[in-house]
């Protein structure tokens, strides 16, 4: 089930009604049943995957907590990581890796047939897998106690507002809230409904409308002009933000009405003055997950400069792969890693130049200048994220720098089907993000 569907408009009010009417001891079974129904309505058999991942992490965490031997703790942690990530990789990445390996083999003179399995990608598998891994790792580190009640833990993994598209919640934030006896409060209801309304506007009105104009360029890269690619990429930056943050806003609003506060996932990312700051504002639950469970364990910045840059590269390589099983996503992630590495390498020389030229780095003009160039770099990287294939992305970049001799402003807008209404909606969406 998705939020912007007729089924959800019936499902959610019914869940709310029973949630606030039933006594505390019956609330968690209601939410668990509702969450599994929410997940199963799309493809019922896939519920066994989330049950499997839930059971594995639940049992492993208890064993890890009971085990005093450090080697055995590491063994059970490793087994959990291998099992959970193995399921994720099989369903999401098997065909991608197999196709890539065969392409490389054939390039060097081999003769292998395609190996493609008819796999259905389970909705939300990346999100709930990371959520269970953070729980087991936190138990391993001793940051939290293992949850003994399987029902509560299963609800933590499958809580329907954030099951499909996040935010990726931490157990120390969500579990205690799920166990509390929430009553209907006007302040929560008002704040939640308001958040949902903004989310629905972003998702349905803005993102879905803008997608039509973006598609007109990205689905026909061979005829795109440089100016058209610029417009489409800027529009896509609005579309992807309104799509992702809109869905998150709906999730946060849904939970807030029930008295449950999910973490903030987006914080005006296009106001960032650097790529590093952009990632502190964009998909916060994911970026902090990578920081706490990958970047810091790799050594973070408390190591040699070369190792620090390697850690950044690994994190953004994995981040790109997490977003999708395609080389376009990998390149998108790596590009953001390169941005950050270059930014770190040039930080001190830039500071010396600013000082020598007596540039006031906190002046409005300089802040706007930094925001502009950060936005340009982000928009350029979005080309890889949105392109239908790697070859399409390269063609779009080629035409971006070469096809500027045709297509004036009005002609470009007309060819994309952009109307005055679309321009007004886009401007309104920018105001919402500001």
XYZ file of C-alpha atoms in Angstrom:
434
model
C 0.000 0.000 0.000
C 1.164 3.517 -0.712
C 0.133 6.700 1.060
C -1.289 8.399 -2.020
C -3.894 5.691 -2.689
C -7.610 5.301 -2.072
C -6.948 2.229 0.084
C -4.835 4.255 2.506
C -7.568 6.862 2.919
C -9.763 4.075 4.299
C -7.046 2.106 6.094
C -5.504 4.929 8.131
C -8.670 6.372 9.749
C -9.763 2.863 10.744
C -6.387 2.149 12.355
C -6.564 5.459 14.227
C -10.097 4.751 15.448
C -9.220 1.368 16.921
C -5.839 2.576 18.195
C -7.391 5.231 20.412
C -10.377 3.112 21.459
C -8.569 -0.099 22.406
C -6.811 -0.530 25.770
C -3.011 -0.348 25.934
C -2.460 -4.125 25.915
C -4.262 -4.437 22.573
C -2.621 -1.498 20.817
C 0.571 -3.256 19.796
C -1.259 -6.265 18.263
C -3.442 -3.810 16.334
C -0.473 -1.845 15.001
C 1.448 -5.020 14.161
C -1.516 -6.520 12.293
C -2.125 -3.203 10.523
C 1.564 -2.924 9.574
C 1.674 -6.432 8.148
C -1.572 -5.817 6.254
C -0.117 -2.541 4.934
C 2.897 -4.502 3.647
C 1.073 -7.601 2.408
C -1.557 -5.832 0.323
C 1.047 -5.286 -2.397
C 2.446 -8.835 -2.500
C 1.392 -11.178 0.368
C 4.177 -13.819 0.080
C 6.879 -11.209 0.662
C 5.758 -10.901 4.281
C 7.866 -13.997 4.953
C 11.014 -12.029 4.113
C 10.373 -9.356 6.685
C 9.401 -12.053 9.203
C 12.656 -13.897 8.485
C 14.792 -10.771 8.892
C 12.889 -9.872 12.062
C 13.319 -13.332 13.591
C 17.029 -13.553 12.748
C 17.851 -10.162 14.269
C 15.614 -10.769 17.296
C 17.262 -14.090 18.193
C 20.779 -12.887 17.394
C 20.473 -9.826 19.623
C 19.384 -11.932 22.599
C 22.230 -14.408 22.056
C 24.752 -11.559 21.702
C 23.552 -9.967 24.927
C 23.772 -13.235 26.853
C 27.189 -14.169 25.481
C 30.196 -12.933 27.420
C 32.867 -14.262 25.084
C 33.866 -11.455 22.677
C 34.727 -13.845 19.863
C 31.292 -15.454 20.049
C 29.640 -12.048 20.137
C 31.480 -11.105 16.955
C 30.515 -14.426 15.390
C 26.801 -13.883 15.999
C 27.036 -10.294 14.823
C 28.810 -11.429 11.665
C 26.200 -14.129 11.052
C 23.412 -11.580 11.412
C 25.105 -9.169 9.019
C 25.750 -11.910 6.476
C 22.206 -13.286 6.693
C 20.327 -9.967 6.592
C 22.561 -8.345 4.003
C 22.577 -11.597 2.036
C 18.795 -11.452 1.658
C 19.009 -7.791 0.660
C 21.766 -8.379 -1.876
C 20.074 -11.404 -3.426
C 16.783 -9.673 -4.108
C 18.126 -6.223 -4.920
C 21.548 -6.788 -6.449
C 21.870 -10.329 -7.811
C 20.744 -9.481 -11.348
C 22.805 -6.279 -11.355
C 26.006 -8.017 -10.225
C 25.456 -11.009 -12.507
C 24.825 -8.777 -15.513
C 27.902 -6.666 -14.719
C 30.129 -9.724 -14.299
C 28.918 -11.269 -17.570
C 29.438 -7.981 -19.417
C 33.037 -7.787 -18.177
C 33.647 -11.455 -19.063
C 32.306 -11.018 -22.575
C 34.293 -7.799 -23.024
C 37.524 -9.747 -22.494
C 36.594 -12.411 -25.019
C 34.330 -14.681 -23.022
C 31.038 -16.043 -24.269
C 28.562 -16.202 -21.415
C 24.792 -16.018 -21.651
C 22.750 -13.607 -19.600
C 21.854 -14.815 -16.113
C 18.757 -12.943 -15.024
C 16.392 -14.234 -12.373
C 12.769 -13.139 -12.231
C 12.994 -11.561 -8.798
C 10.445 -9.238 -7.238
C 12.127 -6.481 -5.244
C 10.410 -6.390 -1.842
C 9.165 -2.904 -1.027
C 11.092 -1.252 1.801
C 13.661 -4.039 2.124
C 16.568 -1.578 2.254
C 14.884 0.382 5.028
C 13.831 -2.415 7.348
C 17.110 -4.279 6.811
C 19.116 -1.262 7.961
C 16.737 -0.759 10.869
C 17.259 -4.326 12.121
C 21.024 -4.047 11.645
C 21.215 -0.863 13.706
C 19.310 -2.674 16.480
C 21.649 -5.687 16.546
C 24.769 -3.519 16.341
C 23.529 -1.316 19.194
C 22.933 -4.411 21.323
C 26.414 -5.702 20.421
C 27.956 -2.380 21.467
C 26.017 -2.402 24.724
C 24.177 0.810 23.858
C 20.736 -0.780 24.363
C 19.250 -3.899 25.907
C 17.880 -6.648 23.680
C 14.095 -6.587 23.401
C 12.658 -9.816 24.808
C 9.076 -9.264 23.621
C 8.953 -10.467 20.017
C 5.730 -8.576 19.317
C 7.161 -5.217 20.313
C 10.302 -5.868 18.318
C 8.352 -7.016 15.247
C 6.338 -3.797 15.452
C 9.551 -1.756 15.646
C 10.725 -3.365 12.400
C 7.413 -3.106 10.542
C 5.716 0.050 11.913
C 3.710 0.982 8.823
C 4.215 4.789 8.616
C 7.965 4.441 8.075
C 8.158 0.878 6.742
C 8.306 1.590 3.011
C 10.380 4.768 2.707
C 11.719 5.671 6.132
C 12.909 7.489 8.059
C 15.214 4.716 9.274
C 14.483 4.771 12.992
C 16.801 3.848 15.848
C 15.511 1.423 18.501
C 16.203 3.757 21.427
C 13.869 6.336 19.869
C 11.022 4.255 18.448
C 10.688 1.220 20.743
C 9.897 3.171 23.944
C 7.315 5.241 22.078
C 5.589 2.151 20.688
C 5.261 0.796 24.226
C 3.718 3.990 25.617
C -0.032 4.377 26.063
C -0.798 7.272 23.751
C -4.055 9.164 23.974
C -5.623 11.338 21.316
C -4.277 14.869 21.791
C -5.404 17.879 19.783
C -1.859 19.246 19.479
C -0.527 15.970 18.046
C -3.512 15.552 15.735
C -3.204 19.094 14.392
C 0.578 18.898 13.922
C 0.336 15.454 12.317
C -2.440 16.341 9.889
C -0.642 19.547 8.941
C 2.557 17.583 8.257
C 0.639 15.035 6.185
C -1.057 17.788 4.174
C 2.302 19.332 3.282
C 3.614 15.883 2.365
C 0.655 15.089 0.113
C 1.043 18.486 -1.584
C 4.740 17.879 -2.222
C 4.194 14.345 -3.492
C 0.990 14.598 -5.527
C 0.838 18.211 -6.671
C 4.482 19.145 -7.089
C 6.564 15.989 -7.650
C 4.092 14.169 -9.904
C 3.453 17.286 -12.001
C 7.108 18.177 -12.442
C 7.925 14.554 -13.354
C 6.105 14.989 -16.668
C 8.441 17.803 -17.758
C 11.558 16.045 -16.482
C 10.584 12.882 -18.354
C 10.222 14.806 -21.610
C 13.980 15.447 -21.547
C 15.401 12.427 -19.751
C 13.379 9.915 -21.760
C 14.634 11.433 -25.043
C 18.279 12.319 -24.380
C 19.197 12.131 -28.064
C 17.085 15.219 -28.812
C 17.765 17.203 -25.637
C 19.343 20.642 -25.809
C 21.801 22.029 -23.310
C 19.289 24.536 -21.980
C 16.595 21.863 -21.793
C 18.899 19.619 -19.756
C 19.612 22.475 -17.334
C 15.904 23.160 -16.861
C 15.041 19.457 -16.516
C 17.843 18.866 -13.998
C 16.819 21.847 -11.875
C 13.207 20.664 -12.010
C 14.305 17.158 -11.072
C 16.071 18.541 -8.015
C 12.690 19.903 -6.927
C 10.882 16.710 -7.941
C 13.186 14.322 -6.083
C 13.121 16.478 -2.972
C 9.334 16.796 -2.965
C 8.985 13.082 -3.704
C 11.322 11.864 -0.948
C 10.581 14.494 1.673
C 6.869 14.484 0.849
C 6.602 10.753 1.536
C 8.628 11.217 4.722
C 6.405 14.095 5.832
C 3.342 11.877 5.427
C 5.032 9.151 7.475
C 6.036 11.582 10.236
C 2.523 13.066 10.226
C 0.842 9.646 10.404
C 2.893 8.695 13.434
C 2.526 12.116 15.080
C -1.282 11.858 15.136
C -0.795 8.666 17.175
C 1.569 10.517 19.526
C 4.724 8.942 18.081
C 7.522 11.236 16.942
C 9.723 10.009 14.111
C 13.043 11.681 13.412
C 13.409 14.565 10.982
C 14.670 13.315 7.628
C 15.123 16.477 5.551
C 16.150 19.953 6.663
C 16.064 22.383 3.719
C 18.961 20.666 1.907
C 19.170 23.161 -0.938
C 20.172 25.868 1.523
C 23.429 24.013 2.128
C 26.659 25.932 1.554
C 28.726 22.805 0.841
C 28.225 19.192 -0.192
C 29.132 18.112 3.334
C 26.387 20.322 4.714
C 23.997 19.072 2.031
C 24.365 15.548 3.387
C 23.779 16.805 6.918
C 20.406 18.057 5.659
C 19.439 15.402 3.058
C 17.981 12.008 4.029
C 19.289 12.536 7.552
C 18.268 9.115 8.882
C 20.288 7.404 6.142
C 23.328 9.691 6.260
C 23.569 9.379 10.047
C 23.138 5.594 9.728
C 26.130 5.420 7.399
C 28.052 7.733 9.707
C 27.437 5.648 12.843
C 27.587 2.136 11.400
C 30.049 2.420 8.511
C 32.070 5.651 8.450
C 33.071 5.732 12.138
C 33.811 1.954 12.345
C 36.080 2.373 9.297
C 38.021 4.990 11.229
C 36.132 8.166 10.353
C 38.520 11.121 10.288
C 40.633 9.874 13.204
C 43.230 8.366 10.928
C 45.609 9.358 8.160
C 44.348 11.752 5.511
C 44.525 9.045 2.843
C 42.526 6.630 4.987
C 40.019 9.381 5.801
C 39.400 10.012 2.108
C 39.135 6.273 1.495
C 36.478 6.061 4.224
C 34.496 8.868 2.583
C 34.752 7.144 -0.780
C 33.525 3.812 0.607
C 30.573 5.408 2.370
C 29.360 7.210 -0.728
C 29.997 4.221 -2.970
C 27.781 2.128 -0.689
C 25.270 4.966 -0.428
C 24.947 5.080 -4.202
C 24.502 1.319 -4.372
C 21.922 1.457 -1.568
C 19.757 3.798 -3.631
C 19.538 1.463 -6.590
C 21.036 -1.515 -8.410
C 22.546 0.394 -11.312
C 25.886 1.935 -12.196
C 24.140 5.300 -12.527
C 23.413 5.269 -8.792
C 26.947 4.117 -8.007
C 28.444 6.966 -10.036
C 26.039 9.406 -8.381
C 27.231 8.281 -4.948
C 30.907 8.266 -5.910
C 30.559 11.750 -7.392
C 29.310 13.058 -4.049
C 32.248 11.330 -2.370
C 34.649 13.030 -4.799
C 32.957 16.362 -4.119
C 33.625 15.956 -0.409
C 37.219 14.812 -0.872
C 37.998 17.750 -3.161
C 36.273 20.066 -0.692
C 38.422 18.755 2.156
C 41.640 19.029 0.090
C 40.936 22.611 -0.935
C 39.512 23.875 2.364
C 42.670 25.469 3.757
C 43.827 26.973 0.420
C 40.361 28.480 -0.040
C 40.403 29.910 3.485
C 43.788 31.534 2.781
C 42.452 33.053 -0.438
C 39.382 34.419 1.354
C 41.584 35.948 4.009
C 43.994 37.461 1.486
C 41.150 38.978 -0.518
C 39.391 40.095 2.680
C 36.217 38.267 1.717
C 33.569 38.242 4.425
C 32.541 34.614 4.391
C 29.409 35.228 6.446
C 28.108 38.030 4.241
C 24.801 37.408 2.475
C 26.391 37.669 -0.966
C 29.040 35.043 -0.173
C 26.507 32.713 1.482
C 24.286 32.911 -1.607
C 27.338 32.286 -3.822
C 28.188 29.123 -1.878
C 24.589 27.926 -1.964
C 24.449 28.510 -5.707
C 27.524 26.445 -6.507
C 26.529 23.703 -4.096
C 23.167 23.533 -5.858
C 24.910 23.400 -9.254
C 27.066 20.456 -8.142
C 24.050 18.642 -6.697
C 22.019 19.204 -9.872
C 24.871 17.900 -12.026
C 25.028 14.714 -9.952
C 21.251 14.293 -10.282
C 21.813 13.639 -14.004
C 23.246 10.222 -13.131
C 20.536 9.563 -10.544
C 17.689 10.294 -12.977
C 19.119 8.989 -16.269
C 17.542 5.754 -17.512
C 20.967 4.236 -18.182
C 24.641 5.032 -17.899
C 24.876 5.652 -21.645
C 21.942 8.071 -21.419
C 23.707 9.954 -18.630
C 26.882 10.314 -20.695
C 24.866 11.479 -23.718
C 23.023 14.059 -21.622
C 26.304 15.411 -20.215
C 27.792 15.560 -23.716
C 24.804 17.480 -25.054
C 24.779 19.678 -21.943
C 28.144 21.106 -22.998
C 27.692 21.063 -26.771
C 24.046 21.639 -27.780
C 23.578 25.313 -27.009
C 23.159 26.604 -30.550
C 19.453 25.780 -30.781
C 16.401 26.233 -28.619
C 15.703 29.594 -27.018
C 14.059 29.946 -23.624
C 10.432 30.019 -24.746
C 11.000 27.308 -27.370
C 12.635 25.051 -24.789
C 9.787 25.474 -22.303
C 7.251 24.868 -25.063
C 9.001 21.677 -26.199
C 8.923 20.399 -22.609
C 5.225 21.226 -22.289
C 5.850 23.621 -19.416
C 2.935 25.973 -18.815
C 2.466 29.060 -16.668
C 0.627 26.871 -14.132
C 3.610 24.545 -13.890
C 5.957 27.476 -13.344
C 3.734 28.839 -10.545
C 3.532 25.408 -8.859
C 7.311 25.053 -9.055
C 7.841 28.484 -7.544
C 5.373 27.673 -4.777
C 7.231 24.443 -4.029
C 10.491 26.386 -3.774
C 8.842 28.658 -1.225
C 7.784 25.581 0.777
C 11.395 24.378 0.823
C 12.733 27.765 1.931
